[in-house]
Coordinates of C-alpha atoms and ligand atoms in Angstrom, one line a residue:
M1 CA -0.1 0.3 0.2
R2 CA 3.0 2.3 0.6
E3 CA 4.2 1.7 -2.3
R4 CA 1.0 2.5 -4.3
I5 CA 1.3 5.8 -2.2
E6 CA 4.6 6.6 -3.1
L7 CA 3.9 6.1 -6.9
V8 CA 0.9 8.6 -6.7
D9 CA 3.0 11.2 -5.3
D10 CA 5.7 10.7 -7.6
F11 CA 3.4 10.9 -10.6
A12 CA 1.0 14.0 -9.3
A13 CA 4.6 15.7 -8.6
A14 CA 5.6 14.9 -12.3
W15 CA 2.4 15.8 -13.9
Q16 CA 2.3 19.1 -11.9
N17 CA 5.9 20.0 -13.1
A18 CA 5.2 18.9 -16.7
G19 CA 5.7 21.5 -19.7
C20 CA 3.2 19.2 -22.1
P21 CA 0.9 16.9 -20.2
V22 CA -1.0 15.2 -22.9
V23 CA -3.8 12.5 -21.8
F24 CA -4.8 9.5 -24.2
T25 CA -8.0 7.9 -23.0
G26 CA -10.2 4.9 -24.1
A27 CA -13.0 2.9 -22.7
G28 CA -11.9 2.1 -19.9
M29 CA -12.5 5.3 -18.7
S30 CA -16.1 5.1 -19.2
T31 CA -17.1 1.7 -17.4
E32 CA -17.4 3.3 -14.2
S33 CA -20.0 5.4 -15.7
G34 CA -21.8 2.0 -16.7
L35 CA -20.5 1.9 -20.8
P36 CA -18.9 -1.3 -21.4
D37 CA -15.6 -1.3 -22.6
F38 CA -14.8 -3.4 -25.6
R39 CA -11.9 -6.0 -25.0
S40 CA -12.0 -6.9 -21.0
A41 CA -13.8 -10.0 -20.2
R42 CA -17.2 -8.3 -20.3
G43 CA -16.6 -5.8 -23.0
L44 CA -18.6 -5.6 -26.3
W45 CA -16.5 -7.7 -28.4
K46 CA -16.8 -10.5 -26.3
R47 CA -20.3 -10.8 -27.0
R48 CA -20.5 -9.3 -30.6
P49 CA -17.9 -9.5 -33.8
E50 CA -16.3 -6.4 -34.3
S51 CA -17.6 -7.0 -38.1
L52 CA -20.7 -5.5 -36.6
A53 CA -19.2 -2.1 -36.6
T54 CA -18.9 -1.6 -40.2
L55 CA -20.6 -0.3 -42.9
D56 CA -20.8 -3.8 -44.7
A57 CA -22.6 -4.9 -41.1
L58 CA -25.0 -2.1 -41.9
Q59 CA -26.2 -3.1 -45.6
R60 CA -25.8 -6.9 -44.9
I61 CA -27.3 -7.4 -41.6
P62 CA -29.4 -3.9 -40.7
A63 CA -31.4 -5.5 -37.8
E64 CA -28.0 -6.8 -35.9
F65 CA -26.3 -3.2 -36.9
Y66 CA -29.4 -0.7 -35.6
F67 CA -30.1 -2.8 -32.8
F68 CA -26.4 -2.7 -31.8
Y69 CA -26.2 1.1 -32.2
Q70 CA -29.6 1.8 -30.9
W71 CA -28.6 -0.4 -27.5
R72 CA -25.3 1.4 -27.3
I73 CA -26.9 5.2 -28.0
A74 CA -30.1 4.4 -24.8
R75 CA -27.1 3.6 -22.5
L76 CA -25.0 6.4 -23.6
W77 CA -27.4 9.3 -22.9
A78 CA -28.5 7.3 -19.8
A79 CA -24.8 7.5 -18.5
A80 CA -23.0 10.4 -16.7
P81 CA -19.2 11.3 -16.2
N82 CA -18.0 9.5 -13.5
A83 CA -15.2 11.0 -10.9
G84 CA -12.3 10.4 -13.8
H85 CA -14.0 12.6 -16.1
E86 CA -14.4 15.0 -13.5
A87 CA -10.5 14.8 -12.0
L88 CA -9.4 15.7 -15.9
A89 CA -11.4 18.4 -16.1
A90 CA -10.1 19.9 -13.1
L91 CA -6.9 19.4 -14.3
A92 CA -7.7 20.8 -17.7
D93 CA -9.1 24.2 -15.9
A94 CA -5.8 24.5 -13.8
G95 CA -3.9 24.2 -17.5
L96 CA -2.5 20.6 -16.7
V97 CA -3.9 18.9 -20.0
R98 CA -2.4 20.7 -22.7
R99 CA -4.7 18.2 -24.9
L100 CA -7.3 15.1 -24.0
I101 CA -7.1 13.0 -27.0
T102 CA -9.8 10.3 -26.5
Q103 CA -10.8 7.0 -28.8
N104 CA -14.1 7.2 -26.9
V105 CA -17.4 8.4 -28.6
D106 CA -19.5 8.8 -25.5
G107 CA -19.1 12.2 -25.2
L108 CA -18.2 12.4 -21.6
H109 CA -15.3 13.9 -21.4
Q110 CA -17.1 17.0 -23.0
R111 CA -20.1 16.5 -20.2
A112 CA -17.6 17.1 -17.6
G113 CA -16.3 20.3 -19.0
S114 CA -13.0 18.9 -20.8
E115 CA -12.5 19.6 -24.4
A116 CA -11.3 16.4 -26.5
T117 CA -10.0 15.2 -29.6
E118 CA -12.2 12.6 -30.7
L119 CA -10.4 10.0 -32.4
H120 CA -13.0 7.9 -33.5
G121 CA -15.9 10.0 -34.1
T122 CA -19.0 10.4 -31.9
L123 CA -22.3 8.4 -31.3
R124 CA -23.9 11.8 -30.0
T125 CA -24.7 12.5 -33.7
V126 CA -26.3 10.5 -36.7
S127 CA -26.1 11.3 -40.4
C128 CA -27.9 10.4 -43.4
L129 CA -25.5 8.1 -45.7
R130 CA -27.5 9.5 -48.8
C131 CA -27.8 13.5 -47.9
G132 CA -25.4 13.9 -45.4
A133 CA -27.8 15.5 -42.7
A134 CA -27.1 15.1 -39.3
Y135 CA -29.0 14.4 -36.1
D136 CA -29.0 13.9 -32.6
S137 CA -28.6 10.4 -32.0
R138 CA -31.6 9.7 -30.0
R139 CA -33.4 10.2 -33.2
L140 CA -32.3 6.4 -33.6
L141 CA -33.7 5.2 -31.0
P142 CA -37.5 3.3 -31.6
A143 CA -40.3 5.6 -30.3
A144 CA -41.9 2.5 -29.0
P145 CA -41.1 0.8 -25.7
G146 CA -39.8 -2.8 -25.4
W147 CA -37.7 -2.7 -28.6
E148 CA -35.0 -4.4 -26.4
E149 CA -37.4 -7.3 -25.7
A150 CA -38.6 -7.8 -29.2
Y151 CA -35.4 -8.2 -30.1
Q152 CA -34.3 -10.6 -27.5
A153 CA -37.8 -12.4 -28.6
G154 CA -36.7 -12.2 -32.2
R155 CA -39.3 -10.1 -33.2
Y156 CA -37.2 -7.0 -33.7
L157 CA -36.7 -5.2 -37.2
P158 CA -35.6 -1.8 -37.9
G159 CA -38.1 0.9 -38.0
R160 CA -38.6 4.6 -39.3
E161 CA -36.2 5.7 -36.9
C162 CA -33.4 4.5 -39.2
A163 CA -34.4 6.5 -42.1
C164 CA -33.2 10.3 -42.6
P165 CA -36.4 12.2 -41.9
A166 CA -35.2 14.7 -45.2
C167 CA -34.7 12.3 -47.6
G168 CA -35.3 8.5 -46.8
G169 CA -31.7 7.5 -46.7
S170 CA -30.2 5.3 -44.4
L171 CA -28.9 7.1 -41.0
R172 CA -25.3 6.0 -39.6
P173 CA -23.8 6.6 -36.2
D174 CA -21.1 9.2 -36.7
V175 CA -18.1 6.8 -35.0
V176 CA -15.4 5.8 -37.4
L177 CA -16.2 2.3 -38.2
F178 CA -13.5 -0.3 -38.9
G179 CA -12.1 0.5 -42.5
E180 CA -13.0 4.0 -42.3
A181 CA -10.2 6.5 -41.7
L182 CA -9.9 8.7 -38.7
P183 CA -11.2 12.4 -39.1
P184 CA -7.7 14.0 -40.4
A185 CA -8.2 17.0 -38.4
A186 CA -8.5 15.0 -34.9
W187 CA -5.6 13.0 -36.5
D188 CA -3.2 16.0 -37.2
E189 CA -4.1 17.3 -33.7
A190 CA -3.6 13.7 -31.8
V191 CA -0.1 13.5 -33.7
N192 CA 0.9 17.2 -33.1
A193 CA 0.4 17.0 -29.4
S194 CA 1.8 13.6 -28.9
K195 CA 5.2 14.3 -30.4
A196 CA 4.9 17.7 -28.2
A197 CA 4.2 15.9 -24.9
D198 CA 6.9 15.6 -22.1
L199 CA 4.2 13.6 -19.9
F200 CA 1.6 11.1 -21.7
V201 CA -0.9 9.6 -19.8
V202 CA -2.6 6.7 -21.1
V203 CA -6.3 5.9 -19.2
G204 CA -8.3 3.0 -19.8
S205 CA -7.2 1.5 -23.0
S206 CA -5.8 -1.5 -24.2
L207 CA -3.7 0.2 -26.8
A208 CA -4.9 -2.6 -29.5
V209 CA -6.4 -0.7 -31.9
G210 CA -4.1 1.5 -34.8
P211 CA -3.6 4.0 -35.9
A212 CA -4.8 5.3 -32.1
N213 CA -2.2 3.2 -30.5
L214 CA 0.8 4.9 -32.4
C215 CA 0.1 8.2 -30.4
P216 CA 2.0 6.9 -26.7
E217 CA 4.8 5.8 -29.3
F218 CA 5.1 9.4 -31.0
A219 CA 5.1 10.3 -27.6
L220 CA 7.7 8.2 -26.2
A221 CA 10.2 8.9 -29.6
G222 CA 9.5 12.5 -28.4
G223 CA 11.3 11.8 -24.7
A224 CA 8.1 11.9 -23.2
R225 CA 7.2 10.2 -20.5
L226 CA 4.6 7.7 -20.1
A227 CA 2.3 6.4 -17.6
I228 CA -0.2 4.1 -17.8
I229 CA -3.4 3.6 -16.0
N230 CA -5.0 0.2 -16.8
Q231 CA -7.0 -2.5 -15.1
E232 CA -5.1 -5.0 -17.9
A233 CA -1.8 -5.2 -19.2
T234 CA -0.8 -3.4 -22.1
S235 CA 1.9 -3.6 -24.6
L236 CA 3.7 -0.5 -23.2
D237 CA 3.8 -1.4 -19.9
G238 CA 7.5 -1.8 -20.1
R239 CA 8.2 1.5 -21.6
A240 CA 6.4 3.1 -19.0
A241 CA 7.8 5.7 -15.8
W242 CA 4.7 5.0 -13.9
V243 CA 2.0 1.7 -14.4
F244 CA -1.2 1.8 -12.0
R245 CA -3.2 -1.6 -12.4
D246 CA -6.2 0.1 -10.9
K247 CA -9.6 1.9 -11.7
A248 CA -9.1 5.2 -13.4
A249 CA -11.2 6.9 -11.5
G250 CA -9.4 6.2 -8.5
V251 CA -5.8 7.2 -9.5
L252 CA -6.8 10.2 -11.5
T253 CA -8.7 11.4 -8.5
A254 CA -5.8 10.6 -6.2
V255 CA -4.0 12.6 -8.5
R256 CA -6.1 15.5 -8.3
E257 CA -6.4 15.8 -4.6
R258 CA -2.5 15.4 -4.0
I259 CA -2.1 18.4 -6.8
F260 CA -4.9 20.3 -5.3
P261 CA -6.0 19.2 -1.5
P262 CA -9.3 19.3 -0.8
G263 CA -10.6 22.6 0.7
V264 CA -8.0 24.4 -1.9
E265 CA -9.5 25.7 -5.0
D266 CA -8.3 23.4 -8.2
K267 CA -6.2 26.1 -9.2
A268 CA -2.3 25.4 -9.9
Ligands
LIG301 N1 -10.0 1.9 -15.0 C1 -9.2 1.3 -15.6 N2 -9.2 0.5 -16.6 C2 -10.3 0.0 -17.3 C3 -11.5 0.0 -16.4 C4 -11.3 1.2 -15.3 N3 -12.4 1.1 -14.5 N4 -12.0 -0.5 -17.1 C5 -11.7 -1.0 -18.1 N5 -10.6 -0.8 -17.8 C6 -9.4 -1.3 -19.1 C7 -9.5 -2.9 -19.5 O1 -8.9 -3.7 -19.0 C8 -8.8 -2.8 -20.7 O2 -7.9 -2.8 -21.2 O3 -9.3 -0.4 -20.1 C9 -9.4 -1.1 -21.5 C10 -10.2 -0.7 -22.6 O4 -9.6 -1.3 -23.9 P1 -10.5 -1.7 -24.8 O5 -12.0 -2.4 -24.6 O6 -9.7 -2.2 -26.0 O7 -11.0 -0.2 -25.6 P2 -10.3 0.7 -25.9 O8 -8.8 0.9 -26.2 O9 -10.8 2.1 -25.8 O10 -10.3 0.2 -27.4 C11 -10.0 1.2 -28.7 O11 -11.1 0.2 -30.2 O12 -13.4 -1.1 -30.8 C12 -12.5 0.1 -31.1 O13 -13.6 1.9 -31.9 C13 -13.0 0.9 -30.6 O14 -12.0 2.9 -29.5 C14 -12.3 1.6 -29.5 C15 -10.9 1.1 -29.6

């Protein structure tokens, strides 16, 4: 226990004195808000094939595709930022997060008050494949209750909610589907910030998916020190100055409280 306290103290001091701290988050940031991640034991890709997150799936198996995203959208809007999101927002308010790069599409960083570079798009909006019109993703939710039970009973079919109200085209979530390019502006922002970082903090990511997982590599190549806060091992643990095999919210809150002891205003 004493070792962990010293590790947090050392990491918090390094963060407070960093010239360019950059944070990189993944789905493990939001599991404490009730949203599943992808590759841990209870992750989404343990229950469904990754191939569902493709345009091909939308065309070939629309019922599976639309239910998968309707299920995630319903939970996304019902979720709230957790203490980890709030700790990062407080650190950012004090100028201690130069850039927050996220692979997450849930918008919880933004709802906690952080600006975030969204590498994999967002599930907060959907767009029409035909005319490009964009809508709040809650539009994709079936109006009638009981759609999840209908799916479990094999009676689910995508309804009018999956069609563009303007032109009737198919609606798609504004996430980066497998096989699609990352948004160029977001990617450029993330690469530049990673190369400029002197402290790069990975939170809640398996680092399994490229090209996003190149960001910590760019940071290391630029001479940054790496911290990894993740409940499972990652391929970069051996190159990290700090590894916390722990829950994101707890570690980030501990760092926040080292830098801003409770009762002292959150200003560096
Ligand atoms: N605290 C710390 N780590 C956690 C927590 C938590 N509360 N909950 C889960 N984790 C860890 C898991 O152990 C796992 O190693 O977070 C990691 C999440 O990894 P993934 O599920 O692979 O999610 P992510 O790295 O964000 O995936 C990247 O893959 O499918 C695509 O587009 C999707 O953006 C996603 C990308």
